[in-house]
Structures are given as structure tokens and as C-alpha cells.
Amino acid sequence: SPVQTMRRSLDRNIERQSNLLTIDNLFHMADDINRAIGDLVSVITEPQTTTSSNYYQQIITS
């Protein structure tokens, strides 16, 4: 019946949209992880010219 056809089409569209949202969320999470790793690498490779207490203070305040 036309109602069943319309319902199937609607279900398919909803399923596609939720898949797109999931993919979009994954890309956002990957971007956040990439940024966090970049920050971590810059902290690790930063020259250790400051004292350790100042070093930890920088991490806490940034």
C-alpha cells in the first residue's frame, strides 16, 4: 500500500540521517584527538629549561 511504501522510505531516510550523524561525530572526535595529541607532543618536546614546579603549573593553567 502507498502508506507502507511511504513508511519504508521514511525509515530509510531516518536510518541514513542517523548514520551521517554518527560519521560526523566520529570526524569531530578524531579532530579533538588530533588536537590533544598535538598539544601533548608539544608539551613533551618542549625544552626543559624551567623548574619542574613551573612546568606543572603551565600544564594546569593552560
Coordinates of C-alpha atoms in Angstrom, one line a residue:
S1 CA 0.0 0.0 0.0
P2 CA 1.1 3.6 -0.5
V3 CA 1.3 4.2 3.3
Q4 CA 3.7 1.2 3.7
T5 CA 5.8 2.4 0.9
M6 CA 6.0 5.9 2.4
R7 CA 6.8 4.5 5.8
R8 CA 9.6 2.4 4.4
S9 CA 11.0 5.4 2.6
L10 CA 10.8 7.5 5.8
D11 CA 12.5 4.7 7.8
R12 CA 15.3 4.5 5.2
N13 CA 15.8 8.3 5.4
I14 CA 15.9 8.3 9.2
E15 CA 18.5 5.5 9.1
R16 CA 20.6 7.3 6.6
Q17 CA 20.5 10.5 8.7
S18 CA 21.5 8.8 11.9
N19 CA 24.4 7.1 10.1
L20 CA 25.5 10.5 8.8
L21 CA 25.3 12.0 12.3
T22 CA 27.5 9.1 13.6
I23 CA 30.1 9.7 10.9
D24 CA 30.1 13.4 11.6
N25 CA 30.6 12.7 15.3
L26 CA 33.5 10.4 14.5
F27 CA 35.2 13.1 12.5
H28 CA 34.7 15.6 15.3
M29 CA 36.1 13.1 17.8
A30 CA 39.1 12.4 15.5
D31 CA 39.7 16.1 15.2
D32 CA 39.7 16.5 19.0
I33 CA 42.0 13.6 19.5
N34 CA 44.4 15.0 16.8
R35 CA 44.4 18.4 18.6
A36 CA 45.0 16.7 22.0
I37 CA 47.9 14.6 20.6
G38 CA 49.4 17.8 19.1
D39 CA 49.3 19.5 22.4
L40 CA 50.8 16.5 24.2
V41 CA 53.6 16.3 21.7
S42 CA 54.4 20.0 22.1
V43 CA 54.5 19.7 25.9
I44 CA 56.7 16.6 25.7
T45 CA 59.1 18.1 23.2
E46 CA 59.2 21.5 25.0
P47 CA 62.8 22.2 26.3
Q48 CA 63.0 21.6 30.0
T49 CA 64.6 24.9 30.9
T50 CA 62.0 25.7 33.6
T51 CA 61.9 24.0 37.0
S52 CA 59.5 21.1 37.4
S53 CA 57.1 23.1 39.6
N54 CA 56.8 25.8 36.9
Y55 CA 56.4 23.0 34.3
Y56 CA 53.4 21.5 36.1
Q57 CA 51.9 25.0 36.7
Q58 CA 52.0 25.6 32.9
I59 CA 50.0 22.4 32.3
I60 CA 47.4 23.2 34.9
T61 CA 46.8 26.8 33.8
S62 CA 46.8 26.2 30.0

